[in-house]
GROMACS .gro file of N, CA and C in nm:
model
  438
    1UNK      N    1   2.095  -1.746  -0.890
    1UNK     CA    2   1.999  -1.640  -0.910
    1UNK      C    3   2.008  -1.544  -0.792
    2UNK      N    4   2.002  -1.407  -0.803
    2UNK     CA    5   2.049  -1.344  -0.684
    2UNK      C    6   1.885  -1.255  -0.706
    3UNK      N    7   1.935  -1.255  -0.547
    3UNK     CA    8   1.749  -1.245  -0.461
    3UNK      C    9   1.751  -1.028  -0.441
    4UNK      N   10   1.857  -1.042  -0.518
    4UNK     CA   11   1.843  -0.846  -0.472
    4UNK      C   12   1.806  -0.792  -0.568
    5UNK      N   13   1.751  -0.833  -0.696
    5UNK     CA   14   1.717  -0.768  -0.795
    5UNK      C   15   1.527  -0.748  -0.759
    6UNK      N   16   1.478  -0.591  -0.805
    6UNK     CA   17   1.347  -0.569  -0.766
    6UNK      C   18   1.283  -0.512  -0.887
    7UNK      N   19   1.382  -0.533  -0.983
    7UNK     CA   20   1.309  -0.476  -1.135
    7UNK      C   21   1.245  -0.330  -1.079
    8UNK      N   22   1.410  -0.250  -1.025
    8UNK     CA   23   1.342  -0.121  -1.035
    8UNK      C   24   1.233  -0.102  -0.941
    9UNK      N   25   1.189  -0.117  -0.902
    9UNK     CA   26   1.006  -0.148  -0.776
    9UNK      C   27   1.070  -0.055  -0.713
   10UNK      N   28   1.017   0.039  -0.634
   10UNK     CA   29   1.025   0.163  -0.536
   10UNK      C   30   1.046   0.073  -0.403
   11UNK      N   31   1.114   0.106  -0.318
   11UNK     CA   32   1.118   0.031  -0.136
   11UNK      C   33   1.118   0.200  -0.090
   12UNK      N   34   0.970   0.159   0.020
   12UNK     CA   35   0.942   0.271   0.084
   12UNK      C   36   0.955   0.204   0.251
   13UNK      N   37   0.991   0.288   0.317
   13UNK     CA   38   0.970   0.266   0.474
   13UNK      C   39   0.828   0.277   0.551
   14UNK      N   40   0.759   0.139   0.594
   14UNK     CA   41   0.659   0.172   0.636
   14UNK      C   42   0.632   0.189   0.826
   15UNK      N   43   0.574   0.178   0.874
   15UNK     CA   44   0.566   0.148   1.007
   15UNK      C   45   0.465   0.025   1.052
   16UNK      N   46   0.499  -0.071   1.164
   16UNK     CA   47   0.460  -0.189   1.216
   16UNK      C   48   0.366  -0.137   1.298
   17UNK      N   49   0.267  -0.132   1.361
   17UNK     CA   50   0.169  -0.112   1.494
   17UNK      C   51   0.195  -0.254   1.518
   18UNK      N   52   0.276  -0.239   1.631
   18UNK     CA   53   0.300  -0.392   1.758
   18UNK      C   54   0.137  -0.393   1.834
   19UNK      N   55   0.084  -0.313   1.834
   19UNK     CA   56  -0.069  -0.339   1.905
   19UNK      C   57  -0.140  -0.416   1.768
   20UNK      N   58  -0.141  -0.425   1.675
   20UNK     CA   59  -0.192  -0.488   1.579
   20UNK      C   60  -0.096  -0.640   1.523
   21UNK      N   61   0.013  -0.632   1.509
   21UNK     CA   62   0.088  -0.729   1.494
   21UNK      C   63   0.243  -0.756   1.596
   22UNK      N   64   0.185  -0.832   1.664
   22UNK     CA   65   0.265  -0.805   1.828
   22UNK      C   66   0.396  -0.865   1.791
   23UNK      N   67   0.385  -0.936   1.711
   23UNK     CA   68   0.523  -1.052   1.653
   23UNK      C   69   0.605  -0.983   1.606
   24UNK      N   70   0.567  -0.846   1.514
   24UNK     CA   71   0.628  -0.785   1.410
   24UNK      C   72   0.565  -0.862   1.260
   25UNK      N   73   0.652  -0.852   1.181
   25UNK     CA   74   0.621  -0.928   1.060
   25UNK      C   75   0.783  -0.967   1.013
   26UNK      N   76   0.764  -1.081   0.924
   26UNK     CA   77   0.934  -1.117   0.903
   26UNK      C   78   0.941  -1.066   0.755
   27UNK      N   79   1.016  -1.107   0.691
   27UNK     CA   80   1.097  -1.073   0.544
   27UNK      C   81   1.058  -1.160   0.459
   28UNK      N   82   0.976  -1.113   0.333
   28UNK     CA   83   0.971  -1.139   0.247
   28UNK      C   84   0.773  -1.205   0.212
   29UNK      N   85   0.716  -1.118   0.336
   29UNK     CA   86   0.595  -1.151   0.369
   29UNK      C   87   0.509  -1.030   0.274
   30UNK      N   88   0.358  -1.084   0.208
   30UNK     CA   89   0.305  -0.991   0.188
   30UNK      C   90   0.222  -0.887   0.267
   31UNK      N   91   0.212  -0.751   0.222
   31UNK     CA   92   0.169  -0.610   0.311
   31UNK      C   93   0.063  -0.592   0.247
   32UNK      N   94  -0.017  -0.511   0.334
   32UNK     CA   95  -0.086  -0.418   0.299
   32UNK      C   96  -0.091  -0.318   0.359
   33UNK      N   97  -0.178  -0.219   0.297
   33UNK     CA   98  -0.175  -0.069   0.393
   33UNK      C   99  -0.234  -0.071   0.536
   34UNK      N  100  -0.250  -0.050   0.651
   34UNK     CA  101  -0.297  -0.053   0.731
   34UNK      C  102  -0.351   0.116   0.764
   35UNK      N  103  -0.438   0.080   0.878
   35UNK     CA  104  -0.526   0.147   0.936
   35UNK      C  105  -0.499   0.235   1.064
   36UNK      N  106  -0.417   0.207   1.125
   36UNK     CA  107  -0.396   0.210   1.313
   36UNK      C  108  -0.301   0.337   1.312
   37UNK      N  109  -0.339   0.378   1.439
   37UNK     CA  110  -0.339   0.553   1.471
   37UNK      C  111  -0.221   0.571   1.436
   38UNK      N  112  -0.107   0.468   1.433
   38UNK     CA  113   0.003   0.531   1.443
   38UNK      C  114   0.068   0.618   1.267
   39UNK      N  115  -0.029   0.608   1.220
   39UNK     CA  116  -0.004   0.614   1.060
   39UNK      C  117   0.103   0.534   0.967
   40UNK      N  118   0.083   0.523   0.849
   40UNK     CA  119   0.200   0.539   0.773
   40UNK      C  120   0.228   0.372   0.795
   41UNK      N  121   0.167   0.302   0.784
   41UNK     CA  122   0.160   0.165   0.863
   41UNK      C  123   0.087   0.051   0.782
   42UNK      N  124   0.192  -0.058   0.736
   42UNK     CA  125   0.154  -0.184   0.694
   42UNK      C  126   0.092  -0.276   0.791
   43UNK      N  127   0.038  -0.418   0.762
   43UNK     CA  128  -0.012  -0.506   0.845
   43UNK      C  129   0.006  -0.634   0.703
   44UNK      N  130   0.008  -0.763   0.753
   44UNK     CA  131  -0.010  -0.906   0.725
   44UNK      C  132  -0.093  -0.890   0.622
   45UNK      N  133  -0.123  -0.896   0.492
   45UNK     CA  134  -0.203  -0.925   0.411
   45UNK      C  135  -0.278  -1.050   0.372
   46UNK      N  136  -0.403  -1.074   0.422
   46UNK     CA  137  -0.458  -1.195   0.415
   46UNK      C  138  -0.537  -1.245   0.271
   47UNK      N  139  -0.540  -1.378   0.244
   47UNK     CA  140  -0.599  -1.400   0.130
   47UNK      C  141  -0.696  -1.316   0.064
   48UNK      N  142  -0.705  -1.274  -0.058
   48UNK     CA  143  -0.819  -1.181  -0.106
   48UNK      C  144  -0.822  -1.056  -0.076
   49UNK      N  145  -0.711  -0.980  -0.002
   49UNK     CA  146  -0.676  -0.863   0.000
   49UNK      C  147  -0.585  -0.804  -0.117
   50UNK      N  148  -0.577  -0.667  -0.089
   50UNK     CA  149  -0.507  -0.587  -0.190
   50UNK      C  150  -0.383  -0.550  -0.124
   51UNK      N  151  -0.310  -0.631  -0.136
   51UNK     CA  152  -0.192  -0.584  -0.078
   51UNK      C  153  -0.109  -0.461  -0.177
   52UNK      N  154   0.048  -0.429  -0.125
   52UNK     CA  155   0.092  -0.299  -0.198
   52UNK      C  156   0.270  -0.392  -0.244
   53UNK      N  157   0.295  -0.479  -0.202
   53UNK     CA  158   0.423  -0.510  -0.219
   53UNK      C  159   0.474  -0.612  -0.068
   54UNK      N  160   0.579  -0.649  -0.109
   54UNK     CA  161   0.682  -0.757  -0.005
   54UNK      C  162   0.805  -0.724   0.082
   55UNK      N  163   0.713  -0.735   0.208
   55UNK     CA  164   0.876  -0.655   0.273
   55UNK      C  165   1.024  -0.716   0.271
   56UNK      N  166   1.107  -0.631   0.281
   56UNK     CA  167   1.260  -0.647   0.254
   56UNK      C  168   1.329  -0.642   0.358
   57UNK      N  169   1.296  -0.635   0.472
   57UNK     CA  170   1.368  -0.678   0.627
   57UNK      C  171   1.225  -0.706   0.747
   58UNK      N  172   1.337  -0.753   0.787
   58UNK     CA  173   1.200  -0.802   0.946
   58UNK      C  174   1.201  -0.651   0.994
   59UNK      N  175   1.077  -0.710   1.090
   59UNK     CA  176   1.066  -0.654   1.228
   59UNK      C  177   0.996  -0.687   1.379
   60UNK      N  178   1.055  -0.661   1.442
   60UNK     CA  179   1.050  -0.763   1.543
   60UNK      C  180   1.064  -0.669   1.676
   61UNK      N  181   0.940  -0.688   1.778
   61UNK     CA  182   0.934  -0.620   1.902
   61UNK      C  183   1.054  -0.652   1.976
   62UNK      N  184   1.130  -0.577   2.034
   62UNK     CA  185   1.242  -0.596   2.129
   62UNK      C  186   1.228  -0.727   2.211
   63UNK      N  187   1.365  -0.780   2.237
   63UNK     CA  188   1.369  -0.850   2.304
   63UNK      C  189   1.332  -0.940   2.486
   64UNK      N  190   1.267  -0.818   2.521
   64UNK     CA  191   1.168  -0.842   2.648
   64UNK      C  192   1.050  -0.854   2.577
   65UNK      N  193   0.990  -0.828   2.467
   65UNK     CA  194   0.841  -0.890   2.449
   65UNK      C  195   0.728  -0.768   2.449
   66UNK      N  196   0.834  -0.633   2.410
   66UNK     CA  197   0.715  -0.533   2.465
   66UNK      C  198   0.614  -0.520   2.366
   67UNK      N  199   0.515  -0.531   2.336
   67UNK     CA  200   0.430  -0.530   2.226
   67UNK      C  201   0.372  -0.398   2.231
   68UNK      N  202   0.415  -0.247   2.258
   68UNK     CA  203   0.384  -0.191   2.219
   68UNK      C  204   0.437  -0.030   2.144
   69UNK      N  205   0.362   0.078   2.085
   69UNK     CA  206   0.441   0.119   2.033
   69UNK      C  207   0.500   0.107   1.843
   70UNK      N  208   0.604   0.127   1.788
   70UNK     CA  209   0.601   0.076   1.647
   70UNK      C  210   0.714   0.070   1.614
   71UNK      N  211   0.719  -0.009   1.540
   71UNK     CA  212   0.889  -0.075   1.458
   71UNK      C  213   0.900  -0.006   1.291
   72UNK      N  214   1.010  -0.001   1.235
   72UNK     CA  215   1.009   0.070   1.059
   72UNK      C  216   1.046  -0.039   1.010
   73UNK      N  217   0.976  -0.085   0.861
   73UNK     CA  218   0.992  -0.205   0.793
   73UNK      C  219   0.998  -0.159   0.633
   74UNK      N  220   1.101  -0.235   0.582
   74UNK     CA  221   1.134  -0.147   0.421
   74UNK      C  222   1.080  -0.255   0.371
   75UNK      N  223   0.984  -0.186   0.253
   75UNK     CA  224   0.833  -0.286   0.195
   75UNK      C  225   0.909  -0.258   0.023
   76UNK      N  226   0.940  -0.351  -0.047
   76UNK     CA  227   0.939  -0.307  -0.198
   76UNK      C  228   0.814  -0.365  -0.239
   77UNK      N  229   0.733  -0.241  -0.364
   77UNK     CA  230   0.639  -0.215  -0.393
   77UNK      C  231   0.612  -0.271  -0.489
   78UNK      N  232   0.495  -0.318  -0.511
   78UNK     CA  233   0.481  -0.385  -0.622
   78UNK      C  234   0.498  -0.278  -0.811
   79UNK      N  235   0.470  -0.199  -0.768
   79UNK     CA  236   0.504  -0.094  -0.894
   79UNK      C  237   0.538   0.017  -0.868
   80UNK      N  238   0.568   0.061  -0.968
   80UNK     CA  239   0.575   0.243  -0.980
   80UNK      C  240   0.513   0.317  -0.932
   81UNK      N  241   0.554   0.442  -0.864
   81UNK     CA  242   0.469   0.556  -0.827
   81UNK      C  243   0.443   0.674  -0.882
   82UNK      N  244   0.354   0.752  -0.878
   82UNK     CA  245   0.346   0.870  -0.921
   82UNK      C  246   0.298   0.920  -0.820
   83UNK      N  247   0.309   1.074  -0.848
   83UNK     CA  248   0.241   1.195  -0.758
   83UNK      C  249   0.125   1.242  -0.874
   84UNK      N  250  -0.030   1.243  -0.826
   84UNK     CA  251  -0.127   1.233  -0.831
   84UNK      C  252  -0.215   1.377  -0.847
   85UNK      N  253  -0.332   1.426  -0.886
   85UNK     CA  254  -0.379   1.528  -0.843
   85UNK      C  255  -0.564   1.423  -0.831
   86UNK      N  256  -0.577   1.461  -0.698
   86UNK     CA  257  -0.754   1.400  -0.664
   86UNK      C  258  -0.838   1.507  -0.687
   87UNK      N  259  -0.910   1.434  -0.670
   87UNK     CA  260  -1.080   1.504  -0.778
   87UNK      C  261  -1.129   1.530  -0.655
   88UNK      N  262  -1.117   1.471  -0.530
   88UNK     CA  263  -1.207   1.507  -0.403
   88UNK      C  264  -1.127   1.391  -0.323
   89UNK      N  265  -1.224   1.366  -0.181
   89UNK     CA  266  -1.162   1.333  -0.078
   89UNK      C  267  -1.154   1.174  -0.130
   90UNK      N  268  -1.013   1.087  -0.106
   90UNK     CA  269  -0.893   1.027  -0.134
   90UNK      C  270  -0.895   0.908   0.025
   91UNK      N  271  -0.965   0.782   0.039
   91UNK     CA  272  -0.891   0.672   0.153
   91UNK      C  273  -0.763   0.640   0.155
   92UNK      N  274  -0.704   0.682   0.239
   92UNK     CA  275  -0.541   0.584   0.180
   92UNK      C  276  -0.561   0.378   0.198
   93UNK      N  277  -0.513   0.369   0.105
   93UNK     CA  278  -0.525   0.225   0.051
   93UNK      C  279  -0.650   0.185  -0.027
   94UNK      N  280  -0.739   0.303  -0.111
   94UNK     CA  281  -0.804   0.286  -0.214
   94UNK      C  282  -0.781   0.258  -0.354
   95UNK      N  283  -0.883   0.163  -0.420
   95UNK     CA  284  -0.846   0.184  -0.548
   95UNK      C  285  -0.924   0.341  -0.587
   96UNK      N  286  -0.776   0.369  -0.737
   96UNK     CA  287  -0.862   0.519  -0.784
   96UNK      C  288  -0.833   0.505  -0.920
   97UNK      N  289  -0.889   0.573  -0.978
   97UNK     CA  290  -0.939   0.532  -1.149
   97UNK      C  291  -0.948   0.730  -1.201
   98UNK      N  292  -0.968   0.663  -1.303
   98UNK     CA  293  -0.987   0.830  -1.381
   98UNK      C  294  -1.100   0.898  -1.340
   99UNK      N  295  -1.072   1.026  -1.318
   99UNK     CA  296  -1.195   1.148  -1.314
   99UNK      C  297  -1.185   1.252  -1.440
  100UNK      N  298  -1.249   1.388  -1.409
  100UNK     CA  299  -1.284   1.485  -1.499
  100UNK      C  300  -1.117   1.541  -1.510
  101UNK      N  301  -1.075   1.610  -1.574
  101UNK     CA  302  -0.956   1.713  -1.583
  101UNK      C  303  -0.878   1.607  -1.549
  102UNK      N  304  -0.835   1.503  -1.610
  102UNK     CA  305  -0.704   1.434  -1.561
  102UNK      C  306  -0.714   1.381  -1.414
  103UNK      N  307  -0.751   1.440  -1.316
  103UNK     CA  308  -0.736   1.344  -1.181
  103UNK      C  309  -0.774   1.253  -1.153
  104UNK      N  310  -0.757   1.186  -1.041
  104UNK     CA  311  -0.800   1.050  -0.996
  104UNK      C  312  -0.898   1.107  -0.912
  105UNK      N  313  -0.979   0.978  -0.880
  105UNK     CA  314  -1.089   1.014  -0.765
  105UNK      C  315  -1.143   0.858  -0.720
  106UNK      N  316  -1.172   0.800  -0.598
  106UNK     CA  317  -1.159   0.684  -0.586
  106UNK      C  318  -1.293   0.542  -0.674
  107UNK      N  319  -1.239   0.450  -0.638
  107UNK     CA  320  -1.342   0.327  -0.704
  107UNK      C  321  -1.418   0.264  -0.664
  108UNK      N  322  -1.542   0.242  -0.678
  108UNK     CA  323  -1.635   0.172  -0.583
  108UNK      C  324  -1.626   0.066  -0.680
  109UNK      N  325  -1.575  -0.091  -0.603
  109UNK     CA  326  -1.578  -0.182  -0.662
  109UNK      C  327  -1.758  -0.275  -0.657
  110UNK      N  328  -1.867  -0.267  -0.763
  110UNK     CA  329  -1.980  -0.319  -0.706
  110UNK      C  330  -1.979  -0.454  -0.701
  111UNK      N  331  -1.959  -0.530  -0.650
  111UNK     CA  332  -1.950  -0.653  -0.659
  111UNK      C  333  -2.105  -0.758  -0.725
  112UNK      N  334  -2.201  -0.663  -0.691
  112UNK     CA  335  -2.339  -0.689  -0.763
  112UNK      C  336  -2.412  -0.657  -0.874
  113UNK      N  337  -2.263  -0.663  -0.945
  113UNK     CA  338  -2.293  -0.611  -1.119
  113UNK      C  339  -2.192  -0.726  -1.185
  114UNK      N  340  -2.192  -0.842  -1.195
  114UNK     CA  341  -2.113  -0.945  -1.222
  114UNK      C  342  -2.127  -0.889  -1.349
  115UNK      N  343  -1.942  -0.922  -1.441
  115UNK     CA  344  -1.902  -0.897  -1.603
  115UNK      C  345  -1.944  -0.792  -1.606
  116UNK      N  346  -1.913  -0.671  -1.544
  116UNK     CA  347  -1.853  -0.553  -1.554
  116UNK      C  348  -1.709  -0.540  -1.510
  117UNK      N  349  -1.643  -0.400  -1.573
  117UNK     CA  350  -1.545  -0.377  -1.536
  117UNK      C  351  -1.522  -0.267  -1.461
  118UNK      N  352  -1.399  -0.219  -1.425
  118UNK     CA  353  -1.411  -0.074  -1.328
  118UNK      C  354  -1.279   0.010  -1.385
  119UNK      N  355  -1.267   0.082  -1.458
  119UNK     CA  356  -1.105   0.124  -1.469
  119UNK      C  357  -1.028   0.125  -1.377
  120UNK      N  358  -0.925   0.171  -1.349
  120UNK     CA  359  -0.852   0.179  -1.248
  120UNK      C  360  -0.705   0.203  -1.273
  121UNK      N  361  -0.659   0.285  -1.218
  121UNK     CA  362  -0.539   0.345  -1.220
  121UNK      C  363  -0.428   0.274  -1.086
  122UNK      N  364  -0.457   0.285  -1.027
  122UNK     CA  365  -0.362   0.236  -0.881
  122UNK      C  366  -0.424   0.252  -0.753
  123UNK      N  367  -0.322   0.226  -0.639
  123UNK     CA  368  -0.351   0.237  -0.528
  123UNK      C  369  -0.301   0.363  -0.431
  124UNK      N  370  -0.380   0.428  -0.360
  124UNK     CA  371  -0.349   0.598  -0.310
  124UNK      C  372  -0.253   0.498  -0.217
  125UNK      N  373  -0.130   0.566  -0.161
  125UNK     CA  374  -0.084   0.550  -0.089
  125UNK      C  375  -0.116   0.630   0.061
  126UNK      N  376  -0.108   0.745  -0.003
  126UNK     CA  377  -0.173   0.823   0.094
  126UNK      C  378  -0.291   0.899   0.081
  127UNK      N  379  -0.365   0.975   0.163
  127UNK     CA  380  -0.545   1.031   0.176
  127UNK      C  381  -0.540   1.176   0.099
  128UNK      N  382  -0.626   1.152   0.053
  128UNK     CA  383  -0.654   1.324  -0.008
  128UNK      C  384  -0.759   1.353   0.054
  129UNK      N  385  -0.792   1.491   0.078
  129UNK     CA  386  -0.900   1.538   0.183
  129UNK      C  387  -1.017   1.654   0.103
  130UNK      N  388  -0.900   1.688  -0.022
  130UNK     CA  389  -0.971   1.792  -0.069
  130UNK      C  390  -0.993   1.766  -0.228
  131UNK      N  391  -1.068   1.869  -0.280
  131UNK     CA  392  -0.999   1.863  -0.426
  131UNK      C  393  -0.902   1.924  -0.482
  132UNK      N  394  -0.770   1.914  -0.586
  132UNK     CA  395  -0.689   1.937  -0.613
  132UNK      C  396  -0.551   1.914  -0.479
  133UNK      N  397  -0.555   1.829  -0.346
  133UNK     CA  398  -0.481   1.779  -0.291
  133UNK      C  399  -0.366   1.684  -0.415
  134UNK      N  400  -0.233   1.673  -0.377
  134UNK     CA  401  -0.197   1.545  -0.433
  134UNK      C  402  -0.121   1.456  -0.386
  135UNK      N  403  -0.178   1.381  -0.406
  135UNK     CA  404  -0.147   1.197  -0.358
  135UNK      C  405  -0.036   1.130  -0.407
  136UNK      N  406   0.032   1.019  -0.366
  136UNK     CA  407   0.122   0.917  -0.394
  136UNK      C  408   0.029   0.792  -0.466
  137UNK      N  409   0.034   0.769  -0.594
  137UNK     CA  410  -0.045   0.643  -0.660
  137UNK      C  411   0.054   0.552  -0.708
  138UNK      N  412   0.078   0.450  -0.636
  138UNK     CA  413   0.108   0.320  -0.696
  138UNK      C  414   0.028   0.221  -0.820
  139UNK      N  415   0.114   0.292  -0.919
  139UNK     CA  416   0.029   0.211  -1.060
  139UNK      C  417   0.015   0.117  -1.047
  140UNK      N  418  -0.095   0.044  -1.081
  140UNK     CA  419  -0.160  -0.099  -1.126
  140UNK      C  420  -0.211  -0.123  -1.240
  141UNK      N  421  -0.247   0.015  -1.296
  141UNK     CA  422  -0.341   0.022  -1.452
  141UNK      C  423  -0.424  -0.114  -1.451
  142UNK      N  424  -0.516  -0.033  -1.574
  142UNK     CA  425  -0.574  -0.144  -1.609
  142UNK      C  426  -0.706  -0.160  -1.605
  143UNK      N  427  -0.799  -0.262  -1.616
  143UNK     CA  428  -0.955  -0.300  -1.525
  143UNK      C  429  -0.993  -0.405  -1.416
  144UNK      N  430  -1.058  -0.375  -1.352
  144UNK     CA  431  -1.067  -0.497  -1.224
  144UNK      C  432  -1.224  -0.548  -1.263
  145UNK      N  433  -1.242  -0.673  -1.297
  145UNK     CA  434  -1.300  -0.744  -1.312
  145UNK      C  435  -1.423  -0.761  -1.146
  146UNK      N  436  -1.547  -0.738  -1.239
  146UNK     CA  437  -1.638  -0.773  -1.100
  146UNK      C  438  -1.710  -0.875  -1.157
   0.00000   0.00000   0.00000
């Protein structure tokens, strides 16, 4: 069985923050979007998170140990992407679901409405700030169960 097939899945280049994950991360670990100044930046995905896909090479702080600074790590995605048009301002690493005129606009998952559902379209890859900005959405379709 050969391990290079990705059924098609998009591999995007993300960035490591060594101030957040000093080790790096190795191959074949799950991601998620991260937060940290340096942008554009995965981190370790822990149980019960929303991760985005599985990276496809290490990365690893140089060999003196410098932990700081950032490393590039190629992440294949768990799905398809599209380019997006938002309804208003956009978190990167939100869920976003349908709005008015076709756009997305993000999801408040309530967790205190048990057996409801939430639509949902995918995950922003990146932030929208305005309305009619457009975004990178990694499809997920579908409903998320609260």
């Amino acid at each position: 069985m050969s391990r290079e097939i990705t059924l098609y899945a998009p591999k995007r280049t993300f960035n490591v923050d060594l101030a957040v994950d000093a080790t790096g991360i190795g191959e074949n670990k799950r991601v998620k979007l991260g937060s940290s100044a340096i942008g554009n930046d995965v981190t370790v995905c822990g149980s019960g998170e929303l991760g985005v896909g599985t990276t496809d090479s290490d990365c690893f702080p140089p060999v003196n140990g410098d932990t700081t600074g950032d490393r590039q790590i190629l992440v294949v995605l768990d799905a398809l992407t599209k380019i997006m048009v938002a309804s208003a301002a956009v978190t990167r690493g939100a869920n976003v679901g349908p709005a008015a005129s076709g756009k997305v606009v993000s999801q408040t998952i309530d967790t205190s409405a048990p057996g409801t559902v939430v639509p949902t379209i995918g995950i922003a890859l990146e932030a929208a700030t305005a309305d009619l900005d457009e975004i990178e959405v990694m499809m997920t379709g579908g409903y998320v169960p609260v």
